[in-house]
Amino acid sequence: MTTEWSDFRDLDQQIEAAFPWMVEVRRHLHQYPELSHRETRTAKYIRESLEQWGIQTVSYTGKDVVGILKGAQEGETVALRADIDALPVEEKTGLHYASTNQGVMHACGHDGHTAILLCVARVLSKYRDLIKGTIRFIFQHAEEVVPGGAKELVEAGVMEDVDGIFGLHLWQPVEKGIVAAKKGPLMAGSDGFFITIHGKGGHGSMPHDTIDPVVVAAHLVSQLQSVVSRFVDPVYPAVLSVGKIMAGDSYNIIPDRAEIAGTVRYFDPKVRDQIEERIHRMAEGTCTSFGATCDINYVHGDPSVINDDKMNQIVMEVAEKVVGSDRVIEAVPSMGGEDFSYYLTQKPGAYFFLGMGGENARYPHHHPQFTIDESVMPIGVKMLTYSALQFLQLEVS
Ligand code: NI
């Protein structure tokens, strides 16, 4: 038996009919946000919902929930991912369903992502007989922190029998209803570096008897500004920012150590290697020239999100059907990080943005007044549903 697209003809109506329910789910999640690695209540809610629709659930880390919907026909496995964690932000939206968990807020839209993926699961569970292959719904914990949930899930084997993966982010910088997709690099890899400069402390009036780590740190912070501008090929995007500098306790004492910490963003891993090496050389060289020494800890964070061409093609084609070709744009890459990248190091996939900026969503992600525009959620459901089906039903292997 082969399945035709026309057999899924009621899908759009099913999705639209589920909209009021999906809004309720999202507002419920919004009211009870939980921080990264502590999403117990959220995970329980997700698990119970999936099981209610006859979807088998497993957990790879004890914090995530993975739903497995096996179609009636043999085929490949596609994964769809939503992140479920909230942020340490005090909500100031004034919404009647605002956070009841003080100091914690769904300020990035992950409540919307979770509601969207739950809706996809609920709707697709009614089409089991028509589905060729398996759909795996990954509700991932801890996207907002490093190390995050995706790394743990990948290490625990979540992608082992998966053939491809899709994910989305509700995106305030893009206008409501627009799908922004892009093949290749979409979001930056994100690393951290931590440098401790060891000098020799003493009295502020007798600097010649000291090795002043404050002066070394000041020189080094300035020098680091030339890593990207002078050593990285300008056609490759990269950022180096020092976000923290600490030294001393008193105005008249030269301390014996100073600390510098910063972040590096990149798309191409070769650029990352260059930057890492250059930070080492500059830090060591600068310290040596002053007679100081240093410890350098360069920490590799999430890799960059690099979309597979074919998977992105599926997203673009589906988007043209769902929102119309005039509402599909090429995404502007972001120097922000996203741990969806770990899944993409295992299997081909595509991550895309669903625009929701406008009157109902005026504040940027992570802002205390951040809101999502719920009216775009059905687009998200359709995008993930049709992308998964297109991958499974039409895949020629
Ligand atoms: Ni987010």
Coordinates of C-alpha atoms and ligand atoms in Angstrom, one line a residue:
M1 CA 0.0 0.0 0.0
T2 CA 1.3 3.4 -0.8
T3 CA 0.2 6.5 0.9
E4 CA -0.8 9.5 -1.1
W5 CA -0.6 13.1 0.1
S6 CA -4.4 13.4 -0.4
D7 CA -4.9 10.8 2.3
F8 CA -3.7 13.4 4.8
R9 CA -6.2 15.9 3.5
D10 CA -7.8 16.7 6.9
L11 CA -4.5 17.6 8.5
D12 CA -4.9 21.3 8.1
Q13 CA -8.3 21.3 9.6
Q14 CA -7.2 19.0 12.5
I15 CA -4.4 21.5 13.2
E16 CA -6.6 24.5 13.1
A17 CA -9.2 22.8 15.3
A18 CA -6.5 22.1 17.9
F19 CA -5.5 25.7 18.1
P20 CA -7.6 26.7 21.2
W21 CA -6.3 23.7 23.0
M22 CA -2.7 24.4 22.0
V23 CA -3.1 28.0 23.4
E24 CA -4.2 26.5 26.7
V25 CA -1.3 24.1 26.8
R26 CA 1.1 26.9 26.1
R27 CA -0.3 29.2 28.8
H28 CA -0.3 26.4 31.3
L29 CA 3.4 25.8 30.5
H30 CA 4.0 29.5 30.7
Q31 CA 2.5 29.7 34.2
Y32 CA 4.8 27.0 35.5
P33 CA 8.2 27.6 34.0
E34 CA 11.2 25.6 35.2
L35 CA 14.9 26.2 35.0
S36 CA 17.3 24.2 32.9
H37 CA 18.0 20.7 34.2
R38 CA 15.1 21.0 36.6
E39 CA 12.1 20.6 34.3
T40 CA 10.4 17.8 36.3
R41 CA 6.9 19.1 36.3
T42 CA 7.1 20.1 32.6
A43 CA 8.5 16.7 31.7
K44 CA 5.7 14.9 33.6
Y45 CA 3.1 17.0 31.8
I46 CA 4.6 16.2 28.4
R47 CA 4.9 12.5 29.2
E48 CA 1.3 12.2 30.4
S49 CA 0.0 14.0 27.3
L50 CA 1.9 11.8 24.9
E51 CA 0.8 8.6 26.6
Q52 CA -2.8 9.7 26.6
W53 CA -2.6 9.7 22.7
G54 CA -1.0 6.3 22.7
I55 CA 2.5 7.5 22.0
Q56 CA 5.2 5.5 23.7
T57 CA 7.6 7.6 25.8
V58 CA 11.2 7.1 26.9
S59 CA 13.8 9.3 28.6
Y60 CA 17.5 9.2 27.8
T61 CA 18.7 11.4 30.6
G62 CA 15.8 11.3 33.2
K63 CA 15.2 15.0 32.3
D64 CA 14.1 14.8 28.7
V65 CA 11.0 13.2 27.2
V66 CA 11.1 11.4 23.9
G67 CA 7.8 10.3 22.3
I68 CA 8.0 7.5 19.7
L69 CA 5.2 7.3 17.1
K70 CA 5.5 4.2 15.0
G71 CA 3.6 4.3 11.7
A72 CA 1.8 1.3 10.4
Q73 CA 4.3 1.0 7.5
E74 CA 8.0 0.3 7.7
G75 CA 10.2 3.3 6.9
E76 CA 12.8 5.7 8.1
T77 CA 12.9 7.7 11.4
V78 CA 12.6 11.4 11.6
A79 CA 13.0 13.4 14.8
L80 CA 11.4 16.7 15.7
R81 CA 12.8 18.7 18.6
A82 CA 11.4 21.2 21.0
D83 CA 13.3 22.7 24.0
I84 CA 11.3 22.9 27.2
D85 CA 13.3 25.0 29.7
A86 CA 12.8 28.5 31.0
L87 CA 15.1 31.3 32.1
P88 CA 16.2 33.0 35.4
V89 CA 14.2 36.1 34.5
E90 CA 11.6 37.9 36.7
E91 CA 8.5 38.2 34.5
K92 CA 7.1 41.7 34.0
T93 CA 4.5 41.1 31.3
G94 CA 1.4 41.5 33.5
L95 CA -0.3 38.7 31.7
H96 CA -3.1 36.9 33.5
Y97 CA -1.2 33.6 32.9
A98 CA 2.2 35.1 34.0
S99 CA 4.8 32.9 35.7
T100 CA 3.8 31.7 39.2
N101 CA 7.4 30.5 39.8
Q102 CA 9.2 33.6 41.1
G103 CA 12.3 34.6 39.3
V104 CA 11.7 32.1 36.5
M105 CA 10.1 32.9 33.2
H106 CA 9.5 31.4 29.7
A107 CA 11.3 34.4 28.2
C108 CA 12.5 32.7 25.0
G109 CA 9.4 31.1 23.7
H110 CA 10.2 27.5 24.7
D111 CA 6.6 27.2 26.1
G112 CA 5.5 27.9 22.6
H113 CA 7.9 25.3 21.1
T114 CA 6.7 22.7 23.5
A115 CA 3.0 23.4 22.8
I116 CA 3.7 23.3 19.1
L117 CA 5.4 19.9 19.3
L118 CA 2.7 18.5 21.5
C119 CA 0.1 19.6 19.0
V120 CA 2.1 17.9 16.2
A121 CA 2.3 14.7 18.2
R122 CA -1.4 14.8 19.0
V123 CA -2.5 15.4 15.4
L124 CA -0.1 12.8 13.9
S125 CA -1.2 10.2 16.4
K126 CA -4.5 10.1 14.5
Y127 CA -2.7 9.3 11.2
R128 CA -0.7 6.3 12.4
D129 CA -2.2 4.0 9.8
L130 CA -0.9 6.3 7.0
I131 CA 2.5 6.9 8.3
K132 CA 5.5 5.2 6.7
G133 CA 8.3 5.0 9.3
T134 CA 8.7 6.5 12.8
I135 CA 8.4 9.9 14.2
R136 CA 10.4 10.7 17.3
F137 CA 9.4 13.8 19.3
I138 CA 12.4 15.0 21.3
F139 CA 11.3 17.3 24.2
Q140 CA 14.8 18.5 25.2
H141 CA 15.7 19.8 28.6
A142 CA 18.3 22.5 29.3
E143 CA 18.8 24.4 26.0
E144 CA 19.6 27.6 27.8
V145 CA 22.8 26.5 29.6
V146 CA 26.2 25.0 28.7
P147 CA 26.6 22.1 28.9
G148 CA 23.0 21.7 27.8
G149 CA 20.5 18.9 27.1
A150 CA 21.2 18.3 23.5
K151 CA 24.8 17.2 24.2
E152 CA 23.6 14.8 26.9
L153 CA 20.9 13.4 24.7
V154 CA 23.2 12.8 21.8
E155 CA 25.8 11.1 24.1
A156 CA 23.0 9.0 25.4
G157 CA 22.2 7.8 21.9
V158 CA 19.0 9.7 21.0
M159 CA 20.1 10.1 17.4
E160 CA 21.3 6.5 16.8
D161 CA 18.4 5.2 14.8
V162 CA 17.3 8.6 13.5
D163 CA 17.7 9.5 9.8
G164 CA 17.0 13.2 9.9
I165 CA 15.8 16.0 12.2
F166 CA 13.9 19.2 12.1
G167 CA 13.5 22.0 14.7
L168 CA 12.3 25.6 14.9
H169 CA 12.5 28.7 17.0
L170 CA 9.8 31.3 17.3
W171 CA 11.7 34.4 16.3
Q172 CA 10.8 37.9 17.5
P173 CA 13.3 39.7 15.2
V174 CA 11.4 38.4 12.1
E175 CA 8.0 39.6 11.2
K176 CA 5.0 37.5 12.2
G177 CA 4.1 34.7 9.9
I178 CA 7.3 34.7 7.9
V179 CA 9.4 31.5 7.8
A180 CA 13.2 32.2 7.7
A181 CA 15.3 29.3 6.6
K182 CA 18.8 28.9 5.3
K183 CA 21.1 26.2 4.1
G184 CA 24.5 25.9 5.7
P185 CA 25.5 28.0 8.7
L186 CA 22.6 29.5 10.7
M187 CA 23.7 30.0 14.2
A188 CA 27.2 30.4 15.6
G189 CA 29.3 28.1 17.6
S190 CA 29.9 29.4 21.0
D191 CA 33.0 29.0 23.2
G192 CA 34.3 30.5 26.5
F193 CA 37.8 31.5 27.5
F194 CA 39.0 32.1 31.1
I195 CA 42.5 33.6 31.7
T196 CA 44.1 34.0 35.1
I197 CA 47.1 36.4 35.1
H198 CA 49.6 35.8 37.9
G199 CA 51.7 38.8 38.8
K200 CA 53.3 40.0 42.0
G201 CA 51.4 42.2 44.4
G202 CA 52.6 45.2 46.4
H203 CA 52.0 48.8 47.3
G204 CA 50.5 51.1 44.8
S205 CA 53.2 53.6 45.4
M206 CA 56.0 51.2 44.5
P207 CA 55.0 49.6 41.2
H208 CA 58.6 48.8 40.3
D209 CA 58.7 46.2 43.0
T210 CA 55.6 44.5 41.7
I211 CA 54.4 42.7 38.5
D212 CA 51.1 44.5 38.0
P213 CA 48.5 42.1 36.7
V214 CA 46.0 44.9 36.3
V215 CA 48.2 46.6 33.6
V216 CA 48.8 43.2 32.0
A217 CA 45.0 42.5 31.9
A218 CA 44.4 46.0 30.4
H219 CA 46.9 45.4 27.6
L220 CA 45.6 41.9 27.0
V221 CA 42.0 43.0 26.7
S222 CA 43.0 45.6 24.1
Q223 CA 45.2 43.1 22.2
L224 CA 42.4 40.5 22.1
Q225 CA 40.4 43.0 20.1
S226 CA 42.8 42.4 17.2
V227 CA 42.3 38.6 17.1
V228 CA 39.2 38.8 14.9
S229 CA 40.1 42.1 13.1
R230 CA 43.7 41.1 12.2
F231 CA 43.9 37.3 12.1
V232 CA 40.6 36.0 10.8
D233 CA 39.8 36.1 7.1
P234 CA 37.1 38.9 7.0
V235 CA 34.7 36.9 4.9
Y236 CA 34.3 34.4 7.8
P237 CA 32.1 35.8 10.6
A238 CA 33.6 35.7 14.1
V239 CA 33.2 37.6 17.4
L240 CA 35.4 37.8 20.4
S241 CA 34.1 39.7 23.5
V242 CA 35.6 40.0 26.9
G243 CA 32.6 40.0 29.3
K244 CA 34.4 39.9 32.6
I245 CA 37.5 41.4 34.1
M246 CA 38.3 41.2 37.8
A247 CA 41.3 42.2 39.9
G248 CA 42.1 43.8 43.2
D249 CA 40.3 44.9 46.3
S250 CA 41.7 48.3 47.1
Y251 CA 42.6 51.5 45.3
N252 CA 46.2 51.6 46.6
I253 CA 47.2 47.9 46.5
I254 CA 48.5 46.2 43.4
P255 CA 47.0 42.8 43.5
D256 CA 48.8 39.6 42.6
R257 CA 46.3 38.3 40.1
A258 CA 43.7 39.3 37.5
E259 CA 41.0 37.4 35.7
I260 CA 39.6 37.8 32.2
A261 CA 36.8 35.9 30.8
G262 CA 35.1 36.1 27.4
T263 CA 33.1 34.4 24.6
V264 CA 34.1 33.5 21.1
R265 CA 31.5 33.0 18.3
Y266 CA 32.2 31.5 14.9
F267 CA 30.6 29.4 12.1
D268 CA 33.6 27.6 10.7
P269 CA 35.4 25.3 13.1
K270 CA 38.7 26.2 11.4
V271 CA 38.2 29.8 12.4
R272 CA 37.6 28.7 16.0
D273 CA 40.9 26.8 16.0
Q274 CA 42.7 29.9 14.7
I275 CA 41.1 32.1 17.4
E276 CA 41.8 29.6 20.1
E277 CA 45.5 29.4 19.1
R278 CA 45.8 33.2 18.8
I279 CA 44.3 33.8 22.3
H280 CA 46.9 31.4 23.7
R281 CA 49.8 33.2 21.9
M282 CA 48.6 36.7 22.9
A283 CA 48.0 35.9 26.5
E284 CA 51.3 34.1 26.9
G285 CA 53.2 36.7 24.9
T286 CA 51.7 39.7 26.8
C287 CA 52.2 38.1 30.2
T288 CA 55.8 37.1 29.4
S289 CA 56.6 40.7 28.2
F290 CA 55.6 42.0 31.7
G291 CA 57.2 39.1 33.6
A292 CA 53.8 37.7 34.5
T293 CA 52.5 34.2 33.9
C294 CA 49.0 33.0 33.1
D295 CA 46.6 30.0 33.0
I296 CA 44.4 29.8 30.0
N297 CA 41.3 27.7 29.9
Y298 CA 39.6 27.7 26.5
V299 CA 36.3 25.8 26.7
H300 CA 34.6 24.4 23.6
G301 CA 30.8 25.1 23.9
D302 CA 28.0 24.3 21.4
P303 CA 29.2 23.9 17.8
S304 CA 27.6 26.0 15.1
V305 CA 24.2 25.1 13.6
I306 CA 24.9 24.0 10.0
N307 CA 21.8 23.1 8.1
D308 CA 21.9 20.2 5.6
D309 CA 21.0 21.4 2.0
K310 CA 18.4 18.7 1.3
M311 CA 16.7 19.0 4.7
N312 CA 16.6 22.8 4.3
Q313 CA 15.1 22.3 0.9
I314 CA 12.3 20.3 2.5
V315 CA 11.7 23.1 5.0
M316 CA 11.6 25.7 2.2
E317 CA 9.2 23.7 0.0
V318 CA 6.9 23.0 3.0
A319 CA 7.0 26.7 3.9
E320 CA 6.0 27.8 0.5
K321 CA 2.9 25.6 0.8
V322 CA 2.1 26.6 4.4
V323 CA 2.7 30.4 4.3
G324 CA 3.1 31.1 0.6
S325 CA 6.4 31.8 -1.3
D326 CA 6.2 35.6 -0.6
R327 CA 6.4 34.8 3.2
V328 CA 9.5 32.6 3.0
I329 CA 12.8 34.4 3.3
E330 CA 16.5 33.5 3.7
A331 CA 17.3 33.7 7.4
V332 CA 19.9 36.1 8.5
P333 CA 22.5 34.0 10.4
S334 CA 22.7 34.8 14.2
M335 CA 25.9 34.9 16.3
G336 CA 23.7 33.5 19.1
G337 CA 24.3 29.8 20.0
E338 CA 21.7 27.0 19.9
D339 CA 22.5 23.4 21.0
F340 CA 20.4 22.0 18.2
S341 CA 23.8 21.9 16.6
Y342 CA 24.7 18.7 18.4
Y343 CA 22.0 16.7 16.6
L344 CA 23.3 18.1 13.3
T345 CA 26.8 16.7 14.1
Q346 CA 25.1 13.3 14.1
K347 CA 22.5 13.3 11.3
P348 CA 21.4 15.7 8.5
G349 CA 18.8 18.2 9.7
A350 CA 17.4 21.7 9.4
Y351 CA 16.6 24.3 11.9
F352 CA 14.6 27.4 11.0
F353 CA 13.0 30.5 12.4
L354 CA 9.3 31.2 12.6
G355 CA 8.8 34.9 12.7
M356 CA 6.4 36.3 15.3
G357 CA 7.5 39.9 15.7
G358 CA 4.8 42.6 15.6
E359 CA 2.4 44.3 18.0
N360 CA 1.9 41.2 20.1
A361 CA 5.6 40.4 20.4
R362 CA 7.5 43.7 20.8
Y363 CA 10.2 42.7 23.2
P364 CA 13.4 40.7 22.4
H365 CA 14.0 37.2 23.5
H366 CA 15.1 36.9 27.2
H367 CA 13.5 40.3 28.1
P368 CA 11.2 40.4 31.2
Q369 CA 8.4 41.6 29.0
F370 CA 9.0 39.1 26.2
T371 CA 5.8 37.6 24.8
I372 CA 5.1 35.3 21.9
D373 CA 2.4 35.9 19.3
E374 CA 0.3 32.7 19.8
S375 CA -1.4 33.2 16.4
V376 CA 1.6 31.9 14.6
M377 CA 1.7 28.6 16.5
P378 CA -0.4 26.7 13.9
I379 CA 2.1 27.6 11.3
G380 CA 4.8 26.0 13.4
V381 CA 2.7 22.9 13.8
K382 CA 2.1 22.7 10.0
M383 CA 5.8 23.3 9.3
L384 CA 7.0 20.4 11.5
T385 CA 4.2 18.1 10.6
Y386 CA 4.6 18.4 6.8
S387 CA 8.4 18.5 7.0
A388 CA 8.4 15.2 8.9
L389 CA 5.9 13.6 6.5
Q390 CA 7.6 14.9 3.4
F391 CA 10.9 13.4 4.8
L392 CA 9.3 10.0 5.6
Q393 CA 6.8 9.5 2.8
L394 CA 8.8 10.9 -0.1
E395 CA 12.2 9.8 0.9
V396 CA 13.7 7.6 -1.8
S397 CA 16.4 5.4 -0.2
Ligands
NI1 NI 15.5 29.8 22.8

